[in-house]
mmCIF file of C-alpha atoms in Angstrom:
data_model
loop_
_atom_site.group_PDB
_atom_site.id
_atom_site.type_symbol
_atom_site.label_atom_id
_atom_site.label_comp_id
_atom_site.label_asym_id
_atom_site.label_seq_id
_atom_site.Cartn_x
_atom_site.Cartn_y
_atom_site.Cartn_z
ATOM 1 C CA ASP F 1046 6.662 -10.773 7.938
ATOM 2 C CA GLN F 1047 3.620 -10.092 5.790
ATOM 3 C CA GLN F 1048 4.770 -7.776 2.997
ATOM 4 C CA VAL F 1049 1.419 -7.768 1.217
ATOM 5 C CA LYS F 1050 -1.676 -7.025 3.251
ATOM 6 C CA GLN F 1051 -5.355 -7.231 2.476
ATOM 7 C CA ASN F 1052 -6.972 -5.720 5.536
ATOM 8 C CA SER F 1053 -10.563 -6.517 4.631
ATOM 9 C CA PRO F 1054 -11.240 -10.242 5.008
ATOM 10 C CA SER F 1055 -14.661 -9.935 3.402
ATOM 11 C CA LEU F 1056 -16.780 -7.708 1.210
ATOM 12 C CA SER F 1057 -20.482 -7.924 0.410
ATOM 13 C CA VAL F 1058 -21.856 -6.041 -2.584
ATOM 14 C CA GLN F 1059 -25.131 -5.922 -4.462
ATOM 15 C CA GLU F 1060 -25.252 -7.260 -7.996
ATOM 16 C CA GLY F 1061 -24.628 -4.487 -10.524
ATOM 17 C CA ARG F 1062 -22.735 -2.277 -8.088
ATOM 18 C CA ILE F 1063 -19.000 -1.678 -7.870
ATOM 19 C CA SER F 1064 -16.700 -3.912 -5.814
ATOM 20 C CA ILE F 1065 -13.509 -2.293 -4.554
ATOM 21 C CA LEU F 1066 -10.791 -4.489 -3.090
ATOM 22 C CA ASN F 1067 -7.747 -2.974 -1.452
ATOM 23 C CA CYS F 1068 -4.181 -4.114 -0.974
ATOM 24 C CA ASP F 1069 -1.176 -2.535 0.737
ATOM 25 C CA TYR F 1070 2.469 -3.525 0.490
ATOM 26 C CA THR F 1071 5.601 -2.657 2.411
ATOM 27 C CA ASN F 1072 8.449 -3.670 0.091
ATOM 28 C CA SER F 1073 9.343 -0.763 -2.209
ATOM 29 C CA MET F 1074 11.251 -3.175 -4.462
ATOM 30 C CA PHE F 1075 8.040 -4.800 -5.701
ATOM 31 C CA ASP F 1076 7.590 -3.819 -9.333
ATOM 32 C CA TYR F 1077 4.782 -6.030 -10.635
ATOM 33 C CA PHE F 1078 1.415 -6.629 -9.037
ATOM 34 C CA LEU F 1079 -1.253 -9.197 -9.725
ATOM 35 C CA TRP F 1080 -4.767 -10.115 -8.685
ATOM 36 C CA TYR F 1081 -5.999 -13.683 -8.532
ATOM 37 C CA LYS F 1082 -9.483 -15.073 -8.032
ATOM 38 C CA LYS F 1083 -10.133 -18.354 -6.287
ATOM 39 C CA TYR F 1084 -13.214 -20.531 -6.054
ATOM 40 C CA PRO F 1085 -13.452 -23.249 -3.371
ATOM 41 C CA ALA F 1086 -11.604 -26.471 -4.202
ATOM 42 C CA GLU F 1087 -9.894 -24.871 -7.209
ATOM 43 C CA GLY F 1088 -6.528 -23.246 -7.759
ATOM 44 C CA PRO F 1089 -6.301 -19.448 -8.038
ATOM 45 C CA THR F 1090 -6.914 -17.998 -11.491
ATOM 46 C CA PHE F 1091 -4.975 -15.013 -12.767
ATOM 47 C CA LEU F 1092 -7.204 -11.964 -13.257
ATOM 48 C CA ILE F 1093 -5.206 -8.869 -14.035
ATOM 49 C CA SER F 1094 -1.781 -7.368 -13.426
ATOM 50 C CA ILE F 1095 -0.037 -4.027 -13.430
ATOM 51 C CA SER F 1096 3.561 -2.947 -13.782
ATOM 52 C CA SER F 1097 4.994 -0.328 -11.444
ATOM 53 C CA ILE F 1098 5.517 2.018 -14.388
ATOM 54 C CA LYS F 1099 1.755 2.338 -14.779
ATOM 55 C CA ASP F 1100 -0.945 3.606 -12.457
ATOM 56 C CA LYS F 1101 -3.930 1.931 -14.094
ATOM 57 C CA ASN F 1102 -4.713 -1.173 -16.096
ATOM 58 C CA GLU F 1103 -8.112 -2.144 -17.377
ATOM 59 C CA ASP F 1104 -9.485 -5.421 -18.688
ATOM 60 C CA GLY F 1105 -13.211 -5.534 -19.280
ATOM 61 C CA ARG F 1106 -15.023 -5.198 -15.971
ATOM 62 C CA PHE F 1107 -11.768 -5.288 -14.006
ATOM 63 C CA THR F 1108 -9.514 -2.299 -13.362
ATOM 64 C CA VAL F 1109 -6.450 -2.222 -11.152
ATOM 65 C CA PHE F 1110 -5.091 1.043 -9.790
ATOM 66 C CA LEU F 1111 -1.602 1.468 -8.376
ATOM 67 C CA ASN F 1112 -0.474 4.276 -6.068
ATOM 68 C CA LYS F 1113 3.257 3.761 -5.635
ATOM 69 C CA SER F 1114 3.788 6.611 -3.213
ATOM 70 C CA ALA F 1115 1.170 5.142 -0.876
ATOM 71 C CA LYS F 1116 2.255 1.553 -1.612
ATOM 72 C CA HIS F 1117 -1.369 0.764 -2.311
ATOM 73 C CA LEU F 1118 -3.294 -0.919 -5.066
ATOM 74 C CA SER F 1119 -6.949 -1.596 -5.586
ATOM 75 C CA LEU F 1120 -9.109 -3.758 -7.823
ATOM 76 C CA HIS F 1121 -12.409 -2.406 -9.104
ATOM 77 C CA ILE F 1122 -15.053 -4.743 -10.486
ATOM 78 C CA VAL F 1123 -17.859 -2.995 -12.360
ATOM 79 C CA PRO F 1124 -20.586 -4.137 -12.537
ATOM 80 C CA SER F 1125 -20.365 -6.936 -9.974
ATOM 81 C CA GLN F 1126 -21.981 -10.222 -10.990
ATOM 82 C CA PRO F 1127 -22.945 -13.311 -8.948
ATOM 83 C CA GLY F 1128 -20.120 -15.275 -10.579
ATOM 84 C CA ASP F 1129 -17.661 -12.808 -9.055
ATOM 85 C CA SER F 1130 -18.326 -14.303 -5.615
ATOM 86 C CA ALA F 1131 -14.928 -15.774 -4.720
ATOM 87 C CA VAL F 1132 -11.754 -15.112 -2.742
ATOM 88 C CA TYR F 1133 -9.486 -12.496 -4.296
ATOM 89 C CA PHE F 1134 -5.752 -12.483 -3.645
ATOM 90 C CA CYS F 1135 -3.381 -9.625 -4.228
ATOM 91 C CA ALA F 1136 0.218 -10.562 -5.074
ATOM 92 C CA ALA F 1137 3.459 -8.700 -5.672
ATOM 93 C CA SER F 1138 6.634 -9.667 -7.508
ATOM 94 C CA ASP F 1139 10.138 -8.889 -6.280
ATOM 95 C CA PRO F 1140 12.723 -8.689 -9.096
ATOM 96 C CA GLY F 1141 15.476 -8.935 -6.499
ATOM 97 C CA GLY F 1142 13.983 -12.210 -5.319
ATOM 98 C CA ASP F 1143 13.862 -13.876 -8.725
ATOM 99 C CA TYR F 1144 10.315 -12.604 -9.175
ATOM 100 C CA LYS F 1145 9.021 -14.587 -6.228
ATOM 101 C CA LEU F 1146 5.365 -13.733 -5.553
ATOM 102 C CA SER F 1147 4.206 -12.606 -2.129
ATOM 103 C CA PHE F 1148 0.472 -12.994 -1.514
ATOM 104 C CA GLY F 1149 -1.992 -11.246 0.716
ATOM 105 C CA ALA F 1150 -4.373 -13.198 2.943
ATOM 106 C CA GLY F 1151 -7.291 -12.730 0.557
ATOM 107 C CA THR F 1152 -10.659 -10.973 0.551
ATOM 108 C CA THR F 1153 -13.860 -12.984 0.235
ATOM 109 C CA VAL F 1154 -16.327 -11.220 -2.040
ATOM 110 C CA THR F 1155 -20.020 -12.059 -1.902
ATOM 111 C CA VAL F 1156 -22.254 -10.591 -4.584
ATOM 112 C CA ARG F 1157 -25.902 -10.396 -3.475
ATOM 113 C CA ALA F 1158 -28.699 -10.717 -6.004
ATOM 114 C CA LYS V 725 -1.768 -25.681 -24.007
ATOM 115 C CA ALA V 726 -2.601 -28.015 -21.175
ATOM 116 C CA GLY V 727 -2.762 -26.376 -17.765
ATOM 117 C CA VAL V 728 -0.911 -27.214 -14.582
ATOM 118 C CA THR V 729 -1.825 -30.643 -13.256
ATOM 119 C CA GLN V 730 -1.436 -31.951 -9.728
ATOM 120 C CA THR V 731 -1.761 -35.474 -8.420
ATOM 121 C CA PRO V 732 -3.330 -36.767 -6.350
ATOM 122 C CA ARG V 733 -6.251 -34.380 -5.845
ATOM 123 C CA TYR V 734 -7.130 -35.734 -2.412
ATOM 124 C CA LEU V 735 -5.089 -37.571 0.166
ATOM 125 C CA ILE V 736 -5.679 -38.824 3.697
ATOM 126 C CA LYS V 737 -2.666 -39.720 5.814
ATOM 127 C CA THR V 738 -1.945 -40.523 9.436
ATOM 128 C CA ARG V 739 0.311 -38.549 11.741
ATOM 129 C CA GLY V 740 3.918 -39.619 11.401
ATOM 130 C CA GLN V 741 3.598 -40.807 7.821
ATOM 131 C CA GLN V 742 5.203 -39.134 4.858
ATOM 132 C CA VAL V 743 3.611 -37.969 1.610
ATOM 133 C CA THR V 744 4.729 -37.044 -1.906
ATOM 134 C CA LEU V 745 2.753 -34.691 -4.117
ATOM 135 C CA SER V 746 3.341 -34.220 -7.819
ATOM 136 C CA CYS V 747 3.018 -31.233 -10.145
ATOM 137 C CA SER V 748 3.328 -31.036 -13.926
ATOM 138 C CA PRO V 749 3.781 -27.461 -15.186
ATOM 139 C CA ILE V 750 2.584 -25.889 -18.394
ATOM 140 C CA SER V 751 4.742 -26.967 -21.301
ATOM 141 C CA GLY V 752 7.731 -24.650 -21.672
ATOM 142 C CA HIS V 753 7.536 -23.300 -18.137
ATOM 143 C CA ARG V 754 10.728 -23.801 -16.158
ATOM 144 C CA SER V 755 9.653 -22.483 -12.776
ATOM 145 C CA VAL V 756 7.453 -24.357 -10.325
ATOM 146 C CA SER V 757 6.415 -22.837 -6.995
ATOM 147 C CA TRP V 758 4.637 -24.579 -4.148
ATOM 148 C CA TYR V 759 2.199 -22.989 -1.703
ATOM 149 C CA GLN V 760 0.258 -24.105 1.327
ATOM 150 C CA GLN V 761 -3.222 -22.714 1.867
ATOM 151 C CA THR V 762 -4.982 -23.052 5.196
ATOM 152 C CA PRO V 763 -8.209 -21.294 6.231
ATOM 153 C CA GLY V 764 -7.537 -17.642 6.971
ATOM 154 C CA GLN V 765 -3.838 -17.891 6.153
ATOM 155 C CA GLY V 766 -3.813 -17.062 2.491
ATOM 156 C CA LEU V 767 -1.107 -18.615 0.355
ATOM 157 C CA GLN V 768 2.051 -19.427 2.254
ATOM 158 C CA PHE V 769 5.079 -19.838 0.001
ATOM 159 C CA LEU V 770 6.967 -23.102 0.442
ATOM 160 C CA PHE V 771 9.648 -23.076 -2.242
ATOM 161 C CA GLU V 772 10.355 -22.505 -5.898
ATOM 162 C CA TYR V 773 12.327 -24.601 -8.337
ATOM 163 C CA PHE V 774 13.810 -23.297 -11.545
ATOM 164 C CA SER V 775 15.753 -25.508 -13.952
ATOM 165 C CA GLU V 776 16.038 -28.281 -11.342
ATOM 166 C CA THR V 777 17.473 -25.949 -8.673
ATOM 167 C CA GLN V 778 15.740 -24.560 -5.618
ATOM 168 C CA ARG V 779 15.786 -20.822 -6.211
ATOM 169 C CA ASN V 780 13.634 -19.557 -3.342
ATOM 170 C CA LYS V 781 12.540 -20.993 -0.030
ATOM 171 C CA GLY V 782 9.862 -19.966 2.437
ATOM 172 C CA ASN V 783 9.818 -20.322 6.214
ATOM 173 C CA PHE V 784 8.773 -23.927 6.569
ATOM 174 C CA PRO V 785 10.558 -26.634 8.580
ATOM 175 C CA GLY V 786 12.918 -29.070 6.940
ATOM 176 C CA ARG V 787 10.175 -31.721 6.906
ATOM 177 C CA PHE V 788 9.004 -29.993 3.746
ATOM 178 C CA SER V 789 11.225 -30.648 0.764
ATOM 179 C CA GLY V 790 10.958 -30.725 -2.987
ATOM 180 C CA ARG V 791 12.722 -31.412 -6.205
ATOM 181 C CA GLN V 792 12.385 -30.726 -9.888
ATOM 182 C CA PHE V 793 13.169 -33.033 -12.742
ATOM 183 C CA SER V 794 14.719 -32.276 -16.116
ATOM 184 C CA ASN V 795 11.260 -32.142 -17.728
ATOM 185 C CA SER V 796 10.291 -29.430 -15.167
ATOM 186 C CA ARG V 797 7.884 -31.714 -13.320
ATOM 187 C CA SER V 798 8.175 -31.207 -9.597
ATOM 188 C CA GLU V 799 7.481 -33.193 -6.468
ATOM 189 C CA MET V 800 6.956 -32.031 -2.922
ATOM 190 C CA ASN V 801 7.565 -34.288 0.056
ATOM 191 C CA VAL V 802 6.414 -33.879 3.637
ATOM 192 C CA SER V 803 7.894 -36.248 6.192
ATOM 193 C CA THR V 804 6.645 -37.038 9.699
ATOM 194 C CA LEU V 805 3.231 -35.556 9.059
ATOM 195 C CA GLU V 806 1.557 -33.475 11.754
ATOM 196 C CA LEU V 807 -2.119 -32.600 12.150
ATOM 197 C CA GLY V 808 -1.274 -28.976 11.282
ATOM 198 C CA ASP V 809 -0.057 -30.041 7.854
ATOM 199 C CA SER V 810 -3.650 -30.556 6.766
ATOM 200 C CA ALA V 811 -4.102 -28.003 3.990
ATOM 201 C CA LEU V 812 -4.575 -27.401 0.298
ATOM 202 C CA TYR V 813 -1.205 -27.626 -1.437
ATOM 203 C CA LEU V 814 -0.974 -25.654 -4.640
ATOM 204 C CA CYS V 815 1.688 -25.588 -7.271
ATOM 205 C CA ALA V 816 2.105 -22.862 -9.860
ATOM 206 C CA SER V 817 4.224 -22.618 -12.967
ATOM 207 C CA SER V 818 5.665 -19.707 -14.890
ATOM 208 C CA PRO V 819 8.381 -19.150 -17.500
ATOM 209 C CA GLY V 820 10.558 -18.099 -14.559
ATOM 210 C CA THR V 821 12.643 -15.511 -16.347
ATOM 211 C CA GLY V 822 10.690 -12.350 -15.626
ATOM 212 C CA PRO V 823 7.737 -10.882 -13.766
ATOM 213 C CA TYR V 824 5.252 -13.202 -15.362
ATOM 214 C CA GLU V 825 2.034 -14.324 -13.787
ATOM 215 C CA GLN V 826 2.024 -17.773 -12.263
ATOM 216 C CA TYR V 827 -0.541 -20.330 -13.341
ATOM 217 C CA PHE V 828 -1.930 -22.557 -10.639
ATOM 218 C CA GLY V 829 -2.979 -26.152 -10.608
ATOM 219 C CA PRO V 830 -6.173 -27.341 -8.889
ATOM 220 C CA GLY V 831 -4.300 -28.300 -5.729
ATOM 221 C CA THR V 832 -3.965 -31.399 -3.569
ATOM 222 C CA ARG V 833 -6.166 -31.512 -0.485
ATOM 223 C CA LEU V 834 -4.160 -33.258 2.252
ATOM 224 C CA THR V 835 -5.892 -34.381 5.419
ATOM 225 C CA VAL V 836 -3.780 -35.674 8.298
ATOM 226 C CA THR V 837 -5.604 -37.690 10.955
#
């Protein structure tokens, strides 16, 4: 049962524009959310996280928004750069499950020059 | 601090054989999680070890097993390999005592022929 869903398998965006990646979850017990970035043949790299007590967290060009009532979070990348071309995974942590992470299937972002 | 290391990086095995993969976590981290990544499937959780005990387990057959040593290093074993086991196997470490982000190794690419 997929508790974290990324419904867009791919996203193409022009360099300099905003990239918006979406993620939905079903488990209301999740209280910590993370985004990871992955290049081919490498392990995922942690990007940014947000606690359920917040609705926004910003780190440079990356901002994550959390809408608890809708069980939805999004990652905004502004401005998008060619080096942002990668697979992005959304993940959620369940405190009742010893903080086990559940991952979405990923969204492949391609930034066009 | 040194990052998460995994050995070997690449492996080719034949159906029916067994394989052992190794993961060394970041110093001080007590939790090691293992994931399988196949094209289009995202990160599928295999199991997590914390202080030498399996704390969480995913929905994989018993052919997949693991263990953790007193120095937190972990091994994953797959017996009676099948063609479908071909994947990138990732391990991730974290302190394990809260909703901390997990840090991934580069992965082991296993090919079963």
